[in-house]
mmCIF file of C-alpha atoms in Angstrom:
data_model
loop_
_atom_site.group_PDB
_atom_site.id
_atom_site.type_symbol
_atom_site.label_atom_id
_atom_site.label_comp_id
_atom_site.label_asym_id
_atom_site.label_seq_id
_atom_site.Cartn_x
_atom_site.Cartn_y
_atom_site.Cartn_z
ATOM 1 C CA MET A 1028 0.000 0.000 0.000
ATOM 2 C CA ASN A 1029 2.802 2.389 0.886
ATOM 3 C CA ILE A 1030 4.603 1.466 -2.316
ATOM 4 C CA ARG A 1031 1.509 2.324 -4.392
ATOM 5 C CA ARG A 1032 1.095 5.639 -2.606
ATOM 6 C CA SER A 1033 4.755 6.482 -3.164
ATOM 7 C CA SER A 1034 4.502 5.577 -6.831
ATOM 8 C CA LEU A 1035 1.327 7.611 -7.220
ATOM 9 C CA ALA A 1036 2.922 10.600 -5.482
ATOM 10 C CA THR A 1037 5.946 10.372 -7.737
ATOM 11 C CA THR A 1038 3.730 10.243 -10.803
ATOM 12 C CA LEU A 1039 1.741 13.274 -9.655
ATOM 13 C CA VAL A 1040 4.877 15.273 -8.891
ATOM 14 C CA GLY A 1041 6.295 14.399 -12.303
ATOM 15 C CA ALA A 1042 3.061 15.388 -14.025
ATOM 16 C CA VAL A 1043 2.886 18.699 -12.178
ATOM 17 C CA ALA A 1044 6.544 19.422 -12.985
ATOM 18 C CA LEU A 1045 5.952 18.610 -16.631
ATOM 19 C CA GLY A 1046 2.869 20.817 -16.678
ATOM 20 C CA LEU A 1047 4.741 23.742 -15.128
ATOM 21 C CA THR A 1048 7.594 23.312 -17.589
ATOM 22 C CA THR A 1049 5.170 23.311 -20.504
ATOM 23 C CA LEU A 1050 3.322 26.314 -19.125
ATOM 24 C CA THR A 1051 6.572 28.205 -18.637
ATOM 25 C CA ALA A 1052 7.724 27.376 -22.157
ATOM 26 C CA CYS A 1053 4.439 28.573 -23.600
ATOM 27 C CA SER A 1054 4.565 31.729 -21.510
ATOM 28 C CA TYR A 1055 8.001 32.756 -22.705
ATOM 29 C CA SER A 1056 8.210 31.409 -26.218
ATOM 30 C CA ALA A 1057 6.085 29.195 -28.374
ATOM 31 C CA GLY A 1058 8.923 28.712 -30.854
ATOM 32 C CA ASP A 1059 7.129 30.904 -33.388
ATOM 33 C CA GLY A 1060 8.952 34.170 -32.784
ATOM 34 C CA ARG A 1061 6.615 35.246 -29.977
ATOM 35 C CA THR A 1062 6.847 35.781 -26.245
ATOM 36 C CA ASP A 1063 3.689 36.053 -24.132
ATOM 37 C CA GLY A 1064 1.684 36.410 -27.319
ATOM 38 C CA LYS A 1065 3.711 39.352 -28.629
ATOM 39 C CA LEU A 1066 5.966 39.344 -31.687
ATOM 40 C CA ASP A 1067 9.672 39.230 -30.801
ATOM 41 C CA VAL A 1068 11.494 41.923 -32.780
ATOM 42 C CA VAL A 1069 15.277 42.292 -32.723
ATOM 43 C CA ALA A 1070 16.649 45.669 -33.858
ATOM 44 C CA SER A 1071 20.283 46.132 -34.855
ATOM 45 C CA PHE A 1072 20.736 49.598 -33.298
ATOM 46 C CA TYR A 1073 18.747 52.551 -31.982
ATOM 47 C CA PRO A 1074 17.185 54.063 -35.169
ATOM 48 C CA MET A 1075 15.792 50.624 -36.039
ATOM 49 C CA GLN A 1076 14.680 50.065 -32.432
ATOM 50 C CA PHE A 1077 12.794 53.379 -32.460
ATOM 51 C CA LEU A 1078 10.850 52.398 -35.584
ATOM 52 C CA ALA A 1079 10.000 48.950 -34.249
ATOM 53 C CA GLU A 1080 8.791 50.335 -30.916
ATOM 54 C CA ARG A 1081 6.745 53.191 -32.374
ATOM 55 C CA ILE A 1082 5.109 51.092 -35.069
ATOM 56 C CA GLY A 1083 4.802 47.840 -33.110
ATOM 57 C CA GLY A 1084 3.376 49.471 -30.006
ATOM 58 C CA ASN A 1085 2.127 47.056 -27.349
ATOM 59 C CA LYS A 1086 1.983 44.102 -29.746
ATOM 60 C CA VAL A 1087 5.754 43.594 -29.932
ATOM 61 C CA ASN A 1088 8.701 42.850 -27.662
ATOM 62 C CA VAL A 1089 11.653 44.857 -28.989
ATOM 63 C CA SER A 1090 15.272 44.177 -28.068
ATOM 64 C CA THR A 1091 18.403 45.706 -29.560
ATOM 65 C CA LEU A 1092 21.799 44.232 -30.417
ATOM 66 C CA THR A 1093 23.585 47.540 -29.731
ATOM 67 C CA LYS A 1094 23.332 48.587 -26.102
ATOM 68 C CA PRO A 1095 23.231 52.279 -25.078
ATOM 69 C CA GLY A 1096 26.664 53.890 -25.117
ATOM 70 C CA VAL A 1097 28.139 51.383 -27.604
ATOM 71 C CA GLU A 1098 29.431 52.740 -30.916
ATOM 72 C CA PRO A 1099 27.384 50.667 -33.416
ATOM 73 C CA HIS A 1100 30.019 50.580 -36.190
ATOM 74 C CA ASP A 1101 32.299 48.461 -33.977
ATOM 75 C CA LEU A 1102 29.677 46.071 -32.601
ATOM 76 C CA ASP A 1103 30.620 42.442 -31.972
ATOM 77 C CA ILE A 1104 27.874 39.802 -31.976
ATOM 78 C CA SER A 1105 27.929 37.007 -29.392
ATOM 79 C CA PRO A 1106 26.786 33.436 -30.138
ATOM 80 C CA GLN A 1107 23.811 34.068 -27.831
ATOM 81 C CA GLN A 1108 22.781 37.110 -29.872
ATOM 82 C CA THR A 1109 23.093 35.119 -33.095
ATOM 83 C CA ALA A 1110 20.841 32.435 -31.610
ATOM 84 C CA LYS A 1111 18.361 35.145 -30.621
ATOM 85 C CA LEU A 1112 18.263 36.341 -34.225
ATOM 86 C CA SER A 1113 17.328 32.869 -35.428
ATOM 87 C CA LYS A 1114 14.339 32.745 -33.036
ATOM 88 C CA ALA A 1115 13.067 36.282 -33.669
ATOM 89 C CA GLY A 1116 9.721 36.929 -35.310
ATOM 90 C CA LEU A 1117 11.275 39.875 -37.170
ATOM 91 C CA VAL A 1118 14.771 41.363 -37.412
ATOM 92 C CA VAL A 1119 15.037 45.058 -38.301
ATOM 93 C CA TYR A 1120 18.492 46.201 -39.411
ATOM 94 C CA LEU A 1121 20.410 48.387 -41.849
ATOM 95 C CA LYS A 1122 22.573 46.370 -44.188
ATOM 96 C CA GLY A 1123 26.048 47.785 -44.676
ATOM 97 C CA LEU A 1124 26.308 49.702 -41.392
ATOM 98 C CA GLN A 1125 27.393 46.923 -39.029
ATOM 99 C CA PRO A 1126 29.362 44.105 -40.694
ATOM 100 C CA ALA A 1127 29.008 41.871 -37.620
ATOM 101 C CA VAL A 1128 25.218 42.139 -37.805
ATOM 102 C CA ASP A 1129 25.223 41.357 -41.521
ATOM 103 C CA ARG A 1130 27.293 38.223 -40.879
ATOM 104 C CA ALA A 1131 25.163 37.118 -37.922
ATOM 105 C CA ILE A 1132 21.942 37.467 -39.915
ATOM 106 C CA GLY A 1133 23.495 35.369 -42.677
ATOM 107 C CA GLN A 1134 24.291 32.663 -40.140
ATOM 108 C CA ALA A 1135 21.032 32.819 -38.173
ATOM 109 C CA GLU A 1136 18.697 33.018 -41.186
ATOM 110 C CA PRO A 1137 15.751 34.581 -39.268
ATOM 111 C CA LYS A 1138 12.230 33.957 -40.561
ATOM 112 C CA GLN A 1139 11.431 37.583 -41.341
ATOM 113 C CA VAL A 1140 13.931 40.385 -42.036
ATOM 114 C CA ALA A 1141 13.382 44.100 -42.640
ATOM 115 C CA ASP A 1142 16.445 45.723 -44.233
ATOM 116 C CA ALA A 1143 16.137 49.519 -43.969
ATOM 117 C CA ALA A 1144 18.531 49.964 -46.884
ATOM 118 C CA SER A 1145 16.013 48.282 -49.193
ATOM 119 C CA TYR A 1146 13.277 50.838 -48.481
ATOM 120 C CA THR A 1147 15.103 53.937 -49.745
ATOM 121 C CA THR A 1148 18.078 54.920 -51.907
ATOM 122 C CA LEU A 1149 21.605 54.853 -50.541
ATOM 123 C CA GLU A 1150 24.164 57.256 -52.001
ATOM 124 C CA ASN A 1151 27.893 57.808 -52.119
ATOM 125 C CA HIS A 1152 28.531 61.190 -50.547
ATOM 126 C CA GLY A 1153 32.178 61.337 -51.510
ATOM 127 C CA THR A 1154 35.370 61.173 -49.500
ATOM 128 C CA GLU A 1155 35.233 64.085 -47.106
ATOM 129 C CA VAL A 1156 38.761 63.581 -45.847
ATOM 130 C CA ASP A 1157 40.748 63.618 -49.096
ATOM 131 C CA GLY A 1158 40.384 67.283 -49.923
ATOM 132 C CA HIS A 1159 38.790 66.781 -53.328
ATOM 133 C CA ASP A 1160 35.288 65.347 -53.367
ATOM 134 C CA HIS A 1161 33.436 66.880 -50.438
ATOM 135 C CA GLU A 1162 29.869 66.012 -49.523
ATOM 136 C CA GLY A 1163 27.566 68.970 -49.770
ATOM 137 C CA ASP A 1164 28.711 70.246 -53.171
ATOM 138 C CA HIS A 1165 25.753 68.505 -54.837
ATOM 139 C CA GLY A 1166 23.327 69.611 -52.134
ATOM 140 C CA SER A 1167 23.528 73.386 -52.546
ATOM 141 C CA ASP A 1168 19.868 73.748 -53.510
ATOM 142 C CA GLU A 1169 17.704 73.609 -50.424
ATOM 143 C CA GLY A 1170 15.472 70.565 -50.271
ATOM 144 C CA HIS A 1171 17.345 68.894 -53.143
ATOM 145 C CA GLU A 1172 15.260 65.939 -54.303
ATOM 146 C CA GLY A 1173 17.259 64.487 -57.190
ATOM 147 C CA HIS A 1174 19.764 61.705 -56.687
ATOM 148 C CA GLU A 1175 21.157 61.350 -60.197
ATOM 149 C CA GLY A 1176 24.827 60.505 -60.304
ATOM 150 C CA HIS A 1177 25.062 59.792 -56.603
ATOM 151 C CA GLU A 1178 23.209 56.537 -56.148
ATOM 152 C CA ALA A 1179 24.931 53.542 -54.623
ATOM 153 C CA HIS A 1180 23.612 50.114 -53.764
ATOM 154 C CA SER A 1181 23.424 49.022 -50.161
ATOM 155 C CA GLY A 1182 26.168 46.485 -50.794
ATOM 156 C CA ASP A 1183 28.558 49.190 -52.035
ATOM 157 C CA ALA A 1184 31.286 49.745 -49.446
ATOM 158 C CA ALA A 1185 31.307 53.461 -50.262
ATOM 159 C CA ALA A 1186 27.577 53.930 -49.745
ATOM 160 C CA ASP A 1187 26.669 56.256 -46.892
ATOM 161 C CA PRO A 1188 24.408 54.309 -44.478
ATOM 162 C CA HIS A 1189 23.217 57.273 -42.341
ATOM 163 C CA ILE A 1190 19.772 57.498 -43.971
ATOM 164 C CA TRP A 1191 17.909 57.989 -40.670
ATOM 165 C CA LEU A 1192 19.306 61.529 -40.308
ATOM 166 C CA ASP A 1193 17.125 62.659 -43.222
ATOM 167 C CA PRO A 1194 13.533 62.682 -41.906
ATOM 168 C CA VAL A 1195 12.152 62.145 -45.414
ATOM 169 C CA ARG A 1196 14.218 59.014 -46.055
ATOM 170 C CA TYR A 1197 13.549 57.817 -42.526
ATOM 171 C CA ALA A 1198 9.823 58.091 -43.228
ATOM 172 C CA GLU A 1199 10.341 55.860 -46.283
ATOM 173 C CA VAL A 1200 12.075 53.329 -44.050
ATOM 174 C CA ALA A 1201 9.259 53.582 -41.489
ATOM 175 C CA LYS A 1202 6.744 52.604 -44.173
ATOM 176 C CA GLY A 1203 8.883 49.601 -45.099
ATOM 177 C CA VAL A 1204 9.225 48.461 -41.495
ATOM 178 C CA GLY A 1205 5.475 48.868 -41.059
ATOM 179 C CA LYS A 1206 4.814 46.572 -44.006
ATOM 180 C CA ALA A 1207 7.325 44.049 -42.627
ATOM 181 C CA LEU A 1208 5.503 44.012 -39.274
ATOM 182 C CA GLU A 1209 2.180 43.516 -41.052
ATOM 183 C CA LYS A 1210 3.632 40.528 -42.893
ATOM 184 C CA ALA A 1211 5.225 39.019 -39.779
ATOM 185 C CA ASP A 1212 2.116 39.533 -37.649
ATOM 186 C CA PRO A 1213 -0.951 39.884 -39.910
ATOM 187 C CA ASP A 1214 -3.388 39.635 -36.988
ATOM 188 C CA HIS A 1215 -2.376 43.163 -35.930
ATOM 189 C CA ALA A 1216 -1.824 44.630 -39.393
ATOM 190 C CA ALA A 1217 -4.408 47.375 -38.891
ATOM 191 C CA LEU A 1218 -2.629 48.642 -35.767
ATOM 192 C CA TYR A 1219 0.768 48.637 -37.486
ATOM 193 C CA GLU A 1220 -0.675 50.522 -40.438
ATOM 194 C CA LYS A 1221 -2.209 53.124 -38.139
ATOM 195 C CA ASN A 1222 0.994 53.548 -36.101
ATOM 196 C CA THR A 1223 3.069 53.855 -39.271
ATOM 197 C CA ALA A 1224 0.832 56.637 -40.560
ATOM 198 C CA THR A 1225 1.146 58.503 -37.237
ATOM 199 C CA LEU A 1226 4.941 58.221 -37.230
ATOM 200 C CA VAL A 1227 5.259 59.280 -40.885
ATOM 201 C CA LYS A 1228 3.163 62.350 -40.100
ATOM 202 C CA GLN A 1229 5.510 63.210 -37.212
ATOM 203 C CA LEU A 1230 8.541 62.804 -39.467
ATOM 204 C CA ASN A 1231 6.956 65.020 -42.127
ATOM 205 C CA THR A 1232 6.434 67.683 -39.462
ATOM 206 C CA LEU A 1233 10.087 67.330 -38.439
ATOM 207 C CA ASP A 1234 11.098 67.838 -42.063
ATOM 208 C CA LYS A 1235 9.038 71.037 -42.254
ATOM 209 C CA ASP A 1236 10.605 72.252 -39.001
ATOM 210 C CA PHE A 1237 14.099 71.771 -40.454
ATOM 211 C CA ARG A 1238 13.176 73.566 -43.682
ATOM 212 C CA GLY A 1239 11.687 76.521 -41.830
ATOM 213 C CA GLY A 1240 14.220 76.591 -39.023
ATOM 214 C CA LEU A 1241 17.270 76.759 -41.281
ATOM 215 C CA LYS A 1242 16.044 79.678 -43.387
ATOM 216 C CA GLY A 1243 17.934 82.953 -43.089
ATOM 217 C CA ARG A 1244 21.229 81.293 -42.177
ATOM 218 C CA THR A 1245 24.468 83.172 -42.824
ATOM 219 C CA THR A 1246 26.511 80.115 -43.858
ATOM 220 C CA ASP A 1247 25.784 76.642 -45.197
ATOM 221 C CA THR A 1248 28.969 75.017 -43.889
ATOM 222 C CA PHE A 1249 29.433 73.113 -40.653
ATOM 223 C CA VAL A 1250 32.327 70.995 -39.379
ATOM 224 C CA THR A 1251 31.617 67.717 -37.600
ATOM 225 C CA THR A 1252 33.526 64.756 -36.223
ATOM 226 C CA HIS A 1253 32.565 62.118 -38.790
ATOM 227 C CA ALA A 1254 30.651 62.159 -42.047
ATOM 228 C CA ALA A 1255 27.253 61.131 -40.704
ATOM 229 C CA PHE A 1256 25.249 64.088 -41.982
ATOM 230 C CA GLY A 1257 25.453 63.727 -45.759
ATOM 231 C CA TYR A 1258 21.761 62.973 -46.271
ATOM 232 C CA LEU A 1259 20.700 65.723 -43.881
ATOM 233 C CA SER A 1260 22.997 68.176 -45.677
ATOM 234 C CA GLU A 1261 21.653 67.193 -49.063
ATOM 235 C CA ARG A 1262 18.047 67.493 -47.939
ATOM 236 C CA TYR A 1263 18.438 71.025 -46.553
ATOM 237 C CA GLY A 1264 21.139 72.502 -48.774
ATOM 238 C CA LEU A 1265 23.936 72.402 -46.210
ATOM 239 C CA HIS A 1266 27.634 71.645 -46.631
ATOM 240 C CA GLN A 1267 29.146 69.064 -44.290
ATOM 241 C CA GLU A 1268 32.885 69.115 -43.672
ATOM 242 C CA ALA A 1269 33.918 66.069 -41.664
ATOM 243 C CA ILE A 1270 37.126 65.671 -39.707
ATOM 244 C CA SER A 1271 36.926 61.916 -40.279
ATOM 245 C CA GLY A 1272 35.206 59.994 -43.050
ATOM 246 C CA LEU A 1273 32.284 57.590 -42.710
ATOM 247 C CA ASP A 1274 34.300 55.680 -40.095
ATOM 248 C CA PRO A 1275 34.120 57.706 -36.857
ATOM 249 C CA GLU A 1276 37.315 56.138 -35.519
ATOM 250 C CA SER A 1277 39.545 57.089 -38.488
ATOM 251 C CA GLU A 1278 42.212 59.750 -37.916
ATOM 252 C CA PRO A 1279 42.416 62.788 -40.223
ATOM 253 C CA SER A 1280 45.669 63.496 -42.034
ATOM 254 C CA PRO A 1281 47.688 66.678 -41.323
ATOM 255 C CA ALA A 1282 46.723 67.873 -44.813
ATOM 256 C CA ARG A 1283 43.031 67.441 -43.968
ATOM 257 C CA MET A 1284 43.427 69.433 -40.759
ATOM 258 C CA ARG A 1285 45.138 72.264 -42.661
ATOM 259 C CA GLU A 1286 42.344 72.210 -45.204
ATOM 260 C CA LEU A 1287 39.710 72.446 -42.478
ATOM 261 C CA HIS A 1288 41.481 75.531 -41.122
ATOM 262 C CA SER A 1289 41.140 77.189 -44.538
ATOM 263 C CA ILE A 1290 37.519 76.100 -45.025
ATOM 264 C CA ALA A 1291 36.480 77.309 -41.572
ATOM 265 C CA LYS A 1292 37.896 80.786 -42.232
ATOM 266 C CA GLN A 1293 36.617 81.035 -45.809
ATOM 267 C CA ASP A 1294 33.071 79.843 -45.025
ATOM 268 C CA LYS A 1295 32.746 81.738 -41.740
ATOM 269 C CA VAL A 1296 32.305 78.575 -39.693
ATOM 270 C CA ARG A 1297 31.384 79.358 -36.089
ATOM 271 C CA THR A 1298 31.175 75.932 -34.494
ATOM 272 C CA VAL A 1299 32.977 72.599 -34.578
ATOM 273 C CA PHE A 1300 30.596 69.774 -33.714
ATOM 274 C CA PHE A 1301 31.469 66.585 -31.878
ATOM 275 C CA GLU A 1302 29.352 63.621 -30.761
ATOM 276 C CA ALA A 1303 28.818 61.669 -27.565
ATOM 277 C CA LEU A 1304 29.952 58.181 -28.625
ATOM 278 C CA VAL A 1305 33.251 59.194 -30.277
ATOM 279 C CA SER A 1306 36.327 60.937 -28.853
ATOM 280 C CA ASP A 1307 36.041 64.729 -29.083
ATOM 281 C CA ARG A 1308 39.799 65.322 -28.845
ATOM 282 C CA THR A 1309 40.419 66.243 -32.494
ATOM 283 C CA ALA A 1310 37.286 68.393 -32.728
ATOM 284 C CA ARG A 1311 38.258 70.352 -29.621
ATOM 285 C CA THR A 1312 41.816 70.777 -30.889
ATOM 286 C CA LEU A 1313 40.572 72.188 -34.200
ATOM 287 C CA ALA A 1314 38.113 74.498 -32.431
ATOM 288 C CA GLY A 1315 40.827 75.702 -30.078
ATOM 289 C CA ASP A 1316 43.230 76.472 -32.917
ATOM 290 C CA LEU A 1317 40.576 78.532 -34.698
ATOM 291 C CA HIS A 1318 38.973 80.035 -31.563
ATOM 292 C CA LEU A 1319 35.607 78.506 -32.456
ATOM 293 C CA ARG A 1320 32.770 77.193 -30.314
ATOM 294 C CA THR A 1321 32.164 73.492 -29.822
ATOM 295 C CA ASP A 1322 28.749 71.878 -29.614
ATOM 296 C CA VAL A 1323 27.091 68.473 -30.009
ATOM 297 C CA LEU A 1324 25.539 67.304 -33.273
ATOM 298 C CA ASP A 1325 24.190 63.874 -32.503
ATOM 299 C CA PRO A 1326 24.235 61.234 -35.267
ATOM 300 C CA LEU A 1327 21.627 59.347 -33.236
ATOM 301 C CA GLU A 1328 23.359 56.006 -33.429
ATOM 302 C CA GLY A 1329 22.359 55.449 -29.815
ATOM 303 C CA ILE A 1330 20.494 57.113 -26.949
ATOM 304 C CA GLY A 1331 22.309 57.519 -23.629
ATOM 305 C CA GLU A 1332 22.504 59.667 -20.539
ATOM 306 C CA SER A 1333 24.321 62.415 -22.433
ATOM 307 C CA SER A 1334 21.760 62.534 -25.254
ATOM 308 C CA ARG A 1335 19.837 65.793 -25.643
ATOM 309 C CA GLY A 1336 16.460 64.120 -25.637
ATOM 310 C CA ASP A 1337 14.806 60.818 -24.830
ATOM 311 C CA ASP A 1338 14.028 59.649 -28.361
ATOM 312 C CA TYR A 1339 14.737 60.229 -32.042
ATOM 313 C CA LEU A 1340 12.329 63.138 -32.471
ATOM 314 C CA GLN A 1341 13.589 65.022 -29.426
ATOM 315 C CA VAL A 1342 17.266 64.605 -30.304
ATOM 316 C CA MET A 1343 16.682 65.629 -33.917
ATOM 317 C CA ARG A 1344 15.051 68.834 -32.700
ATOM 318 C CA SER A 1345 18.075 69.411 -30.456
ATOM 319 C CA ASN A 1346 20.240 68.950 -33.567
ATOM 320 C CA LEU A 1347 18.122 71.522 -35.384
ATOM 321 C CA ALA A 1348 18.584 74.036 -32.549
ATOM 322 C CA ALA A 1349 22.362 73.445 -32.598
ATOM 323 C CA LEU A 1350 22.528 73.891 -36.386
ATOM 324 C CA ARG A 1351 20.431 77.054 -36.278
ATOM 325 C CA LYS A 1352 22.846 78.594 -33.807
ATOM 326 C CA ALA A 1353 25.966 77.400 -35.649
ATOM 327 C CA LEU A 1354 24.749 78.537 -39.074
ATOM 328 C CA GLY A 1355 23.446 81.924 -37.949
ATOM 329 C CA ALA A 1356 19.774 81.112 -38.471
ATOM 330 C CA VAL A 1357 18.825 82.465 -35.027
#
């Protein structure tokens, strides 16, 4: 009798344990790219995270591969992160910006992928550090819309990936991410469509604010740490002069520094911009030599404690205020 009771107790305990395990597994992941009924979305870095969160709303769980304060160009992907990509319901990334992410996606083969580079046109904005082909020369007409002669495919190593800094292009990407969410989670397609429309409207307003806010400026030229602002410059008729090229960690040559001295004087540059995630040493040295102000122009590759705003829209408006002051539009 005792033996039967013991056996029965063991069976019951095993059944309960199995039930709890099953319940837990269902609660956290059903193996279909969902957790607790919400679509699991993995974003490569902040601008993709912002889109996924704004459009996905409360129907998605969004995580990011690039943690706050990490320079996204130099990101390394762990085996655990690669495994996470393979289980995601949707991966939102920008091909060509982070080689480690591109490789990890190739290995993980996630079910659904939204590549931001495929939703707009990438361009080659020239080599800002060689003294010959400077970005901005083709963007002298405010609100320039044409891209003839400057297009580059997303796989082109020379293509400028910083499309999110142009609100108009970013709105194009938002529409693409919205469609990708609808495809990955058709049950909530109406919500994603509605949220996309709201975000696109906000980005269109941001575009109008930049157009109006930069009128009456006394110079078109600004100097910044690395060449992140080519699309923004083209959109609003500005002229970016970068200390470094597209790689924020590259060091400028002595010839480039001498050239920047000449450009700053000739174009009546008032401010040398630096950014939070990259060393400001060279920018401050240049500003000191020329007795110019320094200020932050944020390429929005991440949001951290030093960011001038809590999200993309707030930081972009802080960038607008900084540009207005630097270019004499206030």
